[in-house]
Short mmCIF file of C-alpha atoms in Angstrom, two decimals:
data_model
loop_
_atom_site.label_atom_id
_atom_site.label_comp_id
_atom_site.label_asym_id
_atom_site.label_seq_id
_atom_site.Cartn_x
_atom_site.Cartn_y
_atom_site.Cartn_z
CA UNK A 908 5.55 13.01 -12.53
CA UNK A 909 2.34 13.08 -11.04
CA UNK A 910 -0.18 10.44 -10.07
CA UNK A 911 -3.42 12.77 -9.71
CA UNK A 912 -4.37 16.42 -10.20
CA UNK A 913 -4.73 17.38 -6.63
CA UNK A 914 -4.31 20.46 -4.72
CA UNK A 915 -2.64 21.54 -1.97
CA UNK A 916 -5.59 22.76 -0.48
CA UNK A 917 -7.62 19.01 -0.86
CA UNK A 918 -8.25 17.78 2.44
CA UNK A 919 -7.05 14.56 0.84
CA UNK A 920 -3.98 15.83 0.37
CA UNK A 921 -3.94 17.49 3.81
CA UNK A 922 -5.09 13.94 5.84
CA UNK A 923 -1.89 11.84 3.97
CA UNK A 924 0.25 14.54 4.53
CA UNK A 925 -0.52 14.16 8.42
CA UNK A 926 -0.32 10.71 8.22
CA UNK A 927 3.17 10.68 6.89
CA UNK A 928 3.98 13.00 9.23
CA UNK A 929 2.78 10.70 11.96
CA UNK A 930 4.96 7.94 10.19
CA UNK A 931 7.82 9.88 10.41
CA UNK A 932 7.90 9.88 14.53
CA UNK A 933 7.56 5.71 14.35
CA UNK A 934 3.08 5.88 14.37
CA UNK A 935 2.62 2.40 13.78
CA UNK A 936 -1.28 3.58 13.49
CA UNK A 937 -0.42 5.87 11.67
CA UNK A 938 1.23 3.61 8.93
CA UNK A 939 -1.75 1.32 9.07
CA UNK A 940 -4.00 3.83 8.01
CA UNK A 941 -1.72 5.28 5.46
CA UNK A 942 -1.77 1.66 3.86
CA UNK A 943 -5.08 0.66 3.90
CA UNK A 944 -6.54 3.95 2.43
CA UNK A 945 -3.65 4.35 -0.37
CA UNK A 946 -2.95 0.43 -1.05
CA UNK A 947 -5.12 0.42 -4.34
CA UNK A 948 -3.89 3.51 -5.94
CA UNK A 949 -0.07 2.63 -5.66
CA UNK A 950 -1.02 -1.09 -6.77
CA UNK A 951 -2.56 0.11 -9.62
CA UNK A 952 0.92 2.08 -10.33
CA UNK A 953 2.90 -0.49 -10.03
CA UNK A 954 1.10 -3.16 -12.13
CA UNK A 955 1.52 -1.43 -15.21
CA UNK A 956 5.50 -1.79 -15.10
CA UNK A 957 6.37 -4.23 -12.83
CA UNK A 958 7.05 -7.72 -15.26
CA UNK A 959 4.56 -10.38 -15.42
CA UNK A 960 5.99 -12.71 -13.20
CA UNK A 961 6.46 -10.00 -10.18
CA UNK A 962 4.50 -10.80 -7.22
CA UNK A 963 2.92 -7.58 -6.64
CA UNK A 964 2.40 -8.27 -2.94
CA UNK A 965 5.96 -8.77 -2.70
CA UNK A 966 7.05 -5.51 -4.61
CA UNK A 967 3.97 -3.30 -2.68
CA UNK A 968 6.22 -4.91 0.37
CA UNK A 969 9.32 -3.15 -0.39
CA UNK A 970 7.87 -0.05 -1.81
CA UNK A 971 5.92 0.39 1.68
CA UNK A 972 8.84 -0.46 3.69
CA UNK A 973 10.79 2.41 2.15
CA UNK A 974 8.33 5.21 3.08
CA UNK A 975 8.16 3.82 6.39
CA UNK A 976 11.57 4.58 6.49
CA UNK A 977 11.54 7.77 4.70
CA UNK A 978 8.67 9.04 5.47
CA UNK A 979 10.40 12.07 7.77
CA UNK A 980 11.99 13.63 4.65
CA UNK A 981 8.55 14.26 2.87
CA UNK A 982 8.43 17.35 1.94
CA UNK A 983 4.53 18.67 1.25
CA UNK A 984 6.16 21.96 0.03
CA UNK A 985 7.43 19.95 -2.25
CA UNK A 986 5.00 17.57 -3.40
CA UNK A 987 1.47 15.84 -2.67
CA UNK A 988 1.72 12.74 -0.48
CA UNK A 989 0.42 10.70 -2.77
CA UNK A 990 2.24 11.87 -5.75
CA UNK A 991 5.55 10.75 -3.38
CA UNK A 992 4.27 7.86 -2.90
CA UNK A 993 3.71 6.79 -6.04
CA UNK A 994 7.36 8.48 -7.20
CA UNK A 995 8.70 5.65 -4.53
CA UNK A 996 6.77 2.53 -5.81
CA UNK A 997 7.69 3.51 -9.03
CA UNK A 998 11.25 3.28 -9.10
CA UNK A 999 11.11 0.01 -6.76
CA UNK A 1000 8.76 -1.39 -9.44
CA UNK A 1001 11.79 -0.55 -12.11
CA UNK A 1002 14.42 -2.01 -9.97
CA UNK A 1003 12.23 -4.95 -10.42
CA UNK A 1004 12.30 -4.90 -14.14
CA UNK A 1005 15.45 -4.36 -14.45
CA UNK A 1006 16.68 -7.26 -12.08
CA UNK A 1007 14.04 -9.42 -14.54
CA UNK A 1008 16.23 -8.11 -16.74
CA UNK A 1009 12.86 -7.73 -19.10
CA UNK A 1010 13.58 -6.66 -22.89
CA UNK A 1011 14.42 -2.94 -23.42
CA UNK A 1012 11.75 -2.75 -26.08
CA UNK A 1013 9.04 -3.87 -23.21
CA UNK A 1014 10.82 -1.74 -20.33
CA UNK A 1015 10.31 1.55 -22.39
CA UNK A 1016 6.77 0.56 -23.25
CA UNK A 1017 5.57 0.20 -19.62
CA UNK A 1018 6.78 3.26 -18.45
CA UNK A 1019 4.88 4.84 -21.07
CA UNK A 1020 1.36 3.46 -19.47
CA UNK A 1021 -0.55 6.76 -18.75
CA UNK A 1022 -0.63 6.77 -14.85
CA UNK A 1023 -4.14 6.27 -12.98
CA UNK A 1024 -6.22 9.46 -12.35
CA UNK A 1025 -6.36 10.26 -9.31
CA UNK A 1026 -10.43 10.83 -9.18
CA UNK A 1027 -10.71 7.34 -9.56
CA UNK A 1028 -9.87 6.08 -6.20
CA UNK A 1029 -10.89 9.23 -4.45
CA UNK A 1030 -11.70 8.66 -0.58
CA UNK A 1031 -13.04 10.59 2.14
CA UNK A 1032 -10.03 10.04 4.46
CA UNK A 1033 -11.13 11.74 7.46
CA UNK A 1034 -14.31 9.40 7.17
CA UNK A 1035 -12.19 6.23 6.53
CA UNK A 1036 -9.43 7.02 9.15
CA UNK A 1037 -11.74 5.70 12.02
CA UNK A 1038 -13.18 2.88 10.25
CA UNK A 1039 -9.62 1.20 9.14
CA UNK A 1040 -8.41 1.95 12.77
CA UNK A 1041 -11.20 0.00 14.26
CA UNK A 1042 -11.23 -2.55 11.46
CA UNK A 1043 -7.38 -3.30 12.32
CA UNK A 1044 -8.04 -3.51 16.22
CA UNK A 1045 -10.90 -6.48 15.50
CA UNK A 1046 -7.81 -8.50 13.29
CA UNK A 1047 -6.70 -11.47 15.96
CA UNK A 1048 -3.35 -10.69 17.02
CA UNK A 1049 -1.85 -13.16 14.73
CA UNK A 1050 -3.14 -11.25 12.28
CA UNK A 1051 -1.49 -7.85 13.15
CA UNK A 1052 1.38 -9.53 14.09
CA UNK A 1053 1.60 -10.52 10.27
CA UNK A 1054 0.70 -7.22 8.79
CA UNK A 1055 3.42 -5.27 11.30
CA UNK A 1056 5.97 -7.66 10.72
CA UNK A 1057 5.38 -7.32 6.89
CA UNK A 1058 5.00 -3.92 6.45
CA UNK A 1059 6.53 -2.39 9.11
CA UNK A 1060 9.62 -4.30 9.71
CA UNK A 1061 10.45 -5.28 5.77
CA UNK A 1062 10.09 -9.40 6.99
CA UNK A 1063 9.90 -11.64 3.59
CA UNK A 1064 7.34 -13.88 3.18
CA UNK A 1065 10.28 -16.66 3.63
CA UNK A 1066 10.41 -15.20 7.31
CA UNK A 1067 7.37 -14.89 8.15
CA UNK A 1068 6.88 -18.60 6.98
CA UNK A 1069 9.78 -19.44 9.54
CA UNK A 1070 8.65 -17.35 11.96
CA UNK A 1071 4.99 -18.78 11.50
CA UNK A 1072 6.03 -22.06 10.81
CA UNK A 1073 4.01 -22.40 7.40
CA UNK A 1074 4.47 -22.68 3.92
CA UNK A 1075 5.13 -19.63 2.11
CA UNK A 1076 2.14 -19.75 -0.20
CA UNK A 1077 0.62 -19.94 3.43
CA UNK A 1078 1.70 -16.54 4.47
CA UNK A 1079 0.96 -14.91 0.90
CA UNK A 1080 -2.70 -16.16 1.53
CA UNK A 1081 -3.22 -14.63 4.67
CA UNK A 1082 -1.65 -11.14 4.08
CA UNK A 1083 -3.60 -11.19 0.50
CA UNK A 1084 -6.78 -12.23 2.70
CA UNK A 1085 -6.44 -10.01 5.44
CA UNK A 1086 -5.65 -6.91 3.68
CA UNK A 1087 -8.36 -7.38 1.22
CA UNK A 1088 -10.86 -7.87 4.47
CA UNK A 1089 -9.45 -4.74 5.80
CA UNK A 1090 -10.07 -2.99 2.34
CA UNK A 1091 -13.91 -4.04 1.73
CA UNK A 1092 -15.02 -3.63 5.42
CA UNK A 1093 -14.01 0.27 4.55
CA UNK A 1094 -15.63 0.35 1.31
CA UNK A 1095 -18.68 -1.56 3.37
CA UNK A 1096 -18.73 1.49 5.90
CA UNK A 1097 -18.38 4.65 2.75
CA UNK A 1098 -21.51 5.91 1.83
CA UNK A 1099 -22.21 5.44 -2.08
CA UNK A 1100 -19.92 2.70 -2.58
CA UNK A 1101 -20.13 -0.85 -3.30
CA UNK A 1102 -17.85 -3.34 -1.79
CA UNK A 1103 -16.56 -5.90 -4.53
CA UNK A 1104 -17.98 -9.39 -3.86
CA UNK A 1105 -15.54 -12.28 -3.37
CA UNK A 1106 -14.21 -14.09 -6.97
CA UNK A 1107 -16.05 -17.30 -6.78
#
């Protein structure tokens, strides 16, 4: 199942497809990139079947984690990046439901939620590539720190707390915080697009 209409010869395509590759030799970079410019297209999968309760940071975690690890065996003969992707936070978001152990009646109806178009997040990657790069160099190292040790070596928040030495809700603050600075300084730097403001 697909989570856009793309084709094999969109540069989009093309510019994941390389980064995966990347993240298959261990490109830390690489995987940065890769999350910033894809985090709000496989959130937007997820929410739509993961239960209520989920923390979607938390599921977006694992999901991540897993095609850091597999990201060698992606195939693009196979299928689009992002269309692999969204295959693997997917099925992570149904493990989820089905360790909520949410009613059958609800399961079924989630997973019939049409998926997100793929036009709607479209991004000029080889624009954004720089501009996340740099934007992650200006973090203070605490700040990468967090972001490598959450998405690159699986840590739970309940680690990083101890690790930290902060209260959970701590940790989920900053990684929400940081990654949504990350996100609007690129949308700040795309021509013809409007960075959300801040929820007041």
């Amino acid at each position: 199942m697909s989570c856009g209409g793309l084709t094999a010869r969109d540069p989009m395509i093309e510019r994941l497809s390389d980064l995966l590759a990347r993240v298959g030799h261990g490109d830390q970079r690489a995987f940065a990139e890769l999350f910033a410019a894809t985090r709000s297209k496989l959130r937007k999968t997820a929410r739509p079947i993961a239960p209520v309760s989920a923390d979607l940071d938390d599921l977006l975690q694992d999901a991540y984690l897993k095609i850091w690890k597999h990201a060698a065996s992606f195939d693009p003969a196979r299928s689009s990046p992002i269309t692999w992707m969204c295959a693997i936070v997917r099925n992570t978001a149904i493990d989820a439901v089905r360790l909520k152990q949410m009613p059958l009646a609800d399961f079924d109806e989630a997973l019939s939620v049409a998926e997100i178009s793929e036009s709607e997040d479209a991004f000029d990657y080889d624009f954004v590539q720089p501009i996340a790069a740099r934007a992650i160099q200006r973090l203070p190292d605490q700040r990468r720190q967090l972001l490598s040790r959450a998405y690159l070596d699986g840590e739970s928040r309940s680690m990083l707390a101890e690790r930290f030495g902060v209260p959970v809700g701590t940790i989920k603050t900053w990684l929400r915080r940081t990654v949504v600075s990350l996100r609007e300084e690129c949308l700040a730097c795309t021509p013809g697009v409007v960075a959300p403001q801040p929820h007041r």
